[in-house]
Amino acid sequence: MNEKTVCILLIDGFEEVEALMPADIFKRLGLNVILAGVESTKIRGAHDFFIATETLLHDISFADFDALMLPGGLPGAINLRNSAAVTEIIHQAYANNKICAAICAAPVVLRDAGIAKDKRITGYPDTEQLSRDPNFRYTGNDVERDGNIITAKGMGKAAAFAFEIARAIGIAEEKIRSAAENSFIKI
């Protein structure tokens, strides 16, 4: 059986719930999870929790995962956006039809990487500025999927976001519903 893998990129200022709730859900679904630090293996979250990652971004390749996930948070989303290495892995993943997913403030990272043009996207209410840009179709929905791009509003939608990523990489709906029910998560 081909095991599916989700890579979650972490950088200082990431929103802890938006990274760790999906990571936990992915594990409950039997997926492999790579927590990759962009600049360090010890990352400080937006609310001063420290997370240790098992690897660094420069040690992985787009071939190592089926989905690339970017948590939001400030200044985490800005730090992701300003990283040339993050932009490069996004380009590689997108060009190879990998799922590129971003939640909360992180959809601007996909925008600035140039892969979200003409796509339906959503994000944290401050990202509504995208709705004024004719190159983007900002929907304001809780979770949005357009091709291999998945975006979500924020922390309160982290579970729905994770389940949509799981669907996109081929996890059966029955398995998703079972994981949700066993975790008391309404989907």
Short mmCIF file of C-alpha atoms in Angstrom, two decimals:
data_model
loop_
_atom_site.label_atom_id
_atom_site.label_comp_id
_atom_site.label_asym_id
_atom_site.label_seq_id
_atom_site.Cartn_x
_atom_site.Cartn_y
_atom_site.Cartn_z
CA MET A 1 0.00 0.00 0.00
CA ASN A 2 1.30 3.43 -0.96
CA GLU A 3 1.30 5.57 2.17
CA LYS A 4 0.34 9.21 1.76
CA THR A 5 2.41 11.97 3.32
CA VAL A 6 1.61 15.55 4.27
CA CYS A 7 4.45 18.03 4.82
CA ILE A 8 3.68 20.92 7.17
CA LEU A 9 6.09 23.85 6.97
CA LEU A 10 6.80 25.61 10.26
CA ILE A 11 8.49 28.94 10.76
CA ASP A 12 8.60 31.31 13.73
CA GLY A 13 5.22 32.91 14.31
CA PHE A 14 3.08 30.03 13.00
CA GLU A 15 -0.41 29.55 14.45
CA GLU A 16 -0.09 26.46 16.65
CA VAL A 17 -3.67 25.16 16.29
CA GLU A 18 -3.58 25.54 12.50
CA ALA A 19 -0.47 23.35 12.33
CA LEU A 20 -1.01 20.82 15.09
CA MET A 21 -4.72 20.05 14.76
CA PRO A 22 -4.29 19.04 11.10
CA ALA A 23 -1.12 17.11 11.99
CA ASP A 24 -3.05 15.18 14.65
CA ILE A 25 -5.96 14.49 12.28
CA PHE A 26 -3.57 13.29 9.57
CA LYS A 27 -1.98 10.87 12.05
CA ARG A 28 -5.42 9.57 13.10
CA LEU A 29 -6.12 8.93 9.40
CA GLY A 30 -2.93 6.87 9.14
CA LEU A 31 -1.03 9.41 7.08
CA ASN A 32 2.65 10.17 7.39
CA VAL A 33 3.32 13.68 8.65
CA ILE A 34 6.52 15.61 8.10
CA LEU A 35 6.92 18.67 10.28
CA ALA A 36 9.64 20.63 8.48
CA GLY A 37 11.25 23.70 9.96
CA VAL A 38 12.00 26.33 7.37
CA GLU A 39 14.97 27.86 9.20
CA SER A 40 15.41 25.77 12.34
CA THR A 41 14.22 22.57 13.99
CA LYS A 42 13.08 24.54 17.07
CA ILE A 43 10.21 26.81 16.10
CA ARG A 44 8.41 29.40 18.25
CA GLY A 45 4.68 29.62 17.55
CA ALA A 46 2.63 32.79 17.49
CA HIS A 47 1.61 32.15 21.11
CA ASP A 48 5.10 31.24 22.36
CA PHE A 49 4.77 27.45 22.27
CA PHE A 50 7.92 25.79 20.97
CA ILE A 51 7.72 22.89 18.56
CA ALA A 52 10.65 20.68 17.59
CA THR A 53 10.60 19.41 14.02
CA GLU A 54 12.25 16.25 12.79
CA THR A 55 13.73 17.85 9.69
CA LEU A 56 14.49 21.06 7.85
CA LEU A 57 12.93 22.22 4.62
CA HIS A 58 16.23 22.00 2.74
CA ASP A 59 16.39 18.27 3.58
CA ILE A 60 13.13 17.40 1.80
CA SER A 61 11.96 17.35 -1.80
CA PHE A 62 8.52 17.68 -3.38
CA ALA A 63 8.83 13.95 -4.12
CA ASP A 64 8.70 13.25 -0.36
CA PHE A 65 5.06 14.29 0.09
CA ASP A 66 1.58 14.30 -1.46
CA ALA A 67 0.45 17.57 0.11
CA LEU A 68 2.26 20.67 1.28
CA MET A 69 0.52 22.56 4.08
CA LEU A 70 1.15 26.10 5.32
CA PRO A 71 -0.31 27.19 8.67
CA GLY A 72 -1.17 30.84 9.11
CA GLY A 73 -0.46 33.02 12.08
CA LEU A 74 1.42 36.26 12.32
CA PRO A 75 4.16 36.86 11.73
CA GLY A 76 4.37 33.24 10.53
CA ALA A 77 2.59 33.79 7.21
CA ILE A 78 4.79 36.80 6.47
CA ASN A 79 7.90 34.80 7.35
CA LEU A 80 6.77 31.99 5.01
CA ARG A 81 6.07 34.51 2.25
CA ASN A 82 9.53 36.06 2.64
CA SER A 83 11.36 32.72 2.35
CA ALA A 84 12.81 31.96 -1.09
CA ALA A 85 13.06 28.28 -0.08
CA VAL A 86 9.31 28.17 0.69
CA THR A 87 8.48 29.81 -2.64
CA GLU A 88 10.67 27.28 -4.45
CA ILE A 89 9.08 24.21 -2.80
CA ILE A 90 5.61 25.64 -3.51
CA HIS A 91 6.53 26.03 -7.20
CA GLN A 92 7.91 22.48 -7.35
CA ALA A 93 4.93 20.98 -5.55
CA TYR A 94 2.37 22.83 -7.66
CA ALA A 95 4.14 22.00 -10.94
CA ASN A 96 4.07 18.32 -9.95
CA ASN A 97 0.34 18.33 -9.10
CA LYS A 98 0.86 18.07 -5.34
CA ILE A 99 -1.77 19.57 -3.08
CA CYS A 100 -0.76 23.05 -1.93
CA ALA A 101 -2.79 24.05 1.12
CA ALA A 102 -2.81 27.22 3.20
CA ILE A 103 -4.98 28.38 6.08
CA CYS A 104 -5.77 31.73 7.69
CA ALA A 105 -3.20 34.34 6.59
CA ALA A 106 -1.09 31.82 4.62
CA PRO A 107 -3.09 31.95 1.35
CA VAL A 108 -1.15 35.16 0.62
CA VAL A 109 1.96 32.96 0.47
CA LEU A 110 0.36 30.98 -2.37
CA ARG A 111 -0.69 34.23 -4.02
CA ASP A 112 2.77 35.74 -3.82
CA ALA A 113 4.30 32.49 -5.07
CA GLY A 114 2.19 33.01 -8.18
CA ILE A 115 0.12 29.82 -8.08
CA ALA A 116 -3.28 31.15 -6.96
CA LYS A 117 -4.12 33.36 -9.94
CA ASP A 118 -7.69 32.80 -11.15
CA LYS A 119 -8.30 30.24 -8.37
CA ARG A 120 -11.13 30.22 -5.85
CA ILE A 121 -9.50 30.95 -2.50
CA THR A 122 -10.48 31.88 1.02
CA GLY A 123 -8.59 32.90 4.12
CA TYR A 124 -8.62 34.91 7.30
CA PRO A 125 -10.90 37.93 7.00
CA ASP A 126 -7.90 40.26 6.60
CA THR A 127 -7.10 38.39 3.38
CA GLU A 128 -10.35 39.75 1.93
CA GLN A 129 -8.08 42.27 0.22
CA LEU A 130 -7.72 39.49 -2.33
CA SER A 131 -11.39 39.97 -3.22
CA ARG A 132 -10.49 43.36 -4.67
CA ASP A 133 -7.85 41.85 -6.93
CA PRO A 134 -9.28 40.75 -10.31
CA ASN A 135 -6.69 37.96 -10.50
CA PHE A 136 -8.23 36.06 -7.57
CA ARG A 137 -11.67 34.72 -6.80
CA TYR A 138 -11.94 35.21 -3.05
CA THR A 139 -15.02 33.33 -1.82
CA GLY A 140 -15.02 33.86 1.93
CA ASN A 141 -16.08 30.22 2.37
CA ASP A 142 -14.82 28.26 5.37
CA VAL A 143 -12.78 25.89 3.17
CA GLU A 144 -12.18 26.18 -0.55
CA ARG A 145 -10.66 23.74 -3.03
CA ASP A 146 -9.80 24.68 -6.59
CA GLY A 147 -7.73 22.07 -8.38
CA ASN A 148 -4.70 21.29 -6.27
CA ILE A 149 -5.04 24.40 -4.09
CA ILE A 150 -6.90 24.19 -0.77
CA THR A 151 -7.42 27.21 1.48
CA ALA A 152 -9.32 27.77 4.72
CA LYS A 153 -10.47 30.68 6.88
CA GLY A 154 -8.59 30.06 10.12
CA MET A 155 -8.10 28.24 13.38
CA GLY A 156 -11.78 27.33 13.85
CA LYS A 157 -11.77 25.61 10.47
CA ALA A 158 -8.51 23.66 10.95
CA ALA A 159 -10.29 20.28 11.21
CA ALA A 160 -12.42 20.85 8.09
CA PHE A 161 -9.26 22.02 6.31
CA ALA A 162 -7.39 18.85 7.31
CA PHE A 163 -10.23 16.60 6.17
CA GLU A 164 -10.36 18.38 2.79
CA ILE A 165 -6.63 17.83 2.34
CA ALA A 166 -7.13 14.15 3.19
CA ARG A 167 -9.92 13.88 0.59
CA ALA A 168 -7.72 15.56 -2.00
CA ILE A 169 -4.93 13.01 -1.57
CA GLY A 170 -7.34 10.10 -1.85
CA ILE A 171 -8.41 9.17 1.67
CA ALA A 172 -11.83 7.50 1.54
CA GLU A 173 -14.80 9.46 2.85
CA GLU A 174 -15.74 6.55 5.13
CA LYS A 175 -12.35 6.73 6.83
CA ILE A 176 -12.64 10.51 7.19
CA ARG A 177 -16.13 10.26 8.71
CA SER A 178 -14.97 7.58 11.13
CA ALA A 179 -11.98 9.68 12.25
CA ALA A 180 -14.22 12.70 12.72
CA GLU A 181 -16.82 10.78 14.73
CA ASN A 182 -14.17 9.14 16.91
CA SER A 183 -12.71 12.60 17.62
CA PHE A 184 -16.11 14.24 18.21
CA ILE A 185 -15.53 16.56 15.26
CA LYS A 186 -18.52 17.56 13.21
CA ILE A 187 -17.84 17.62 9.47
#
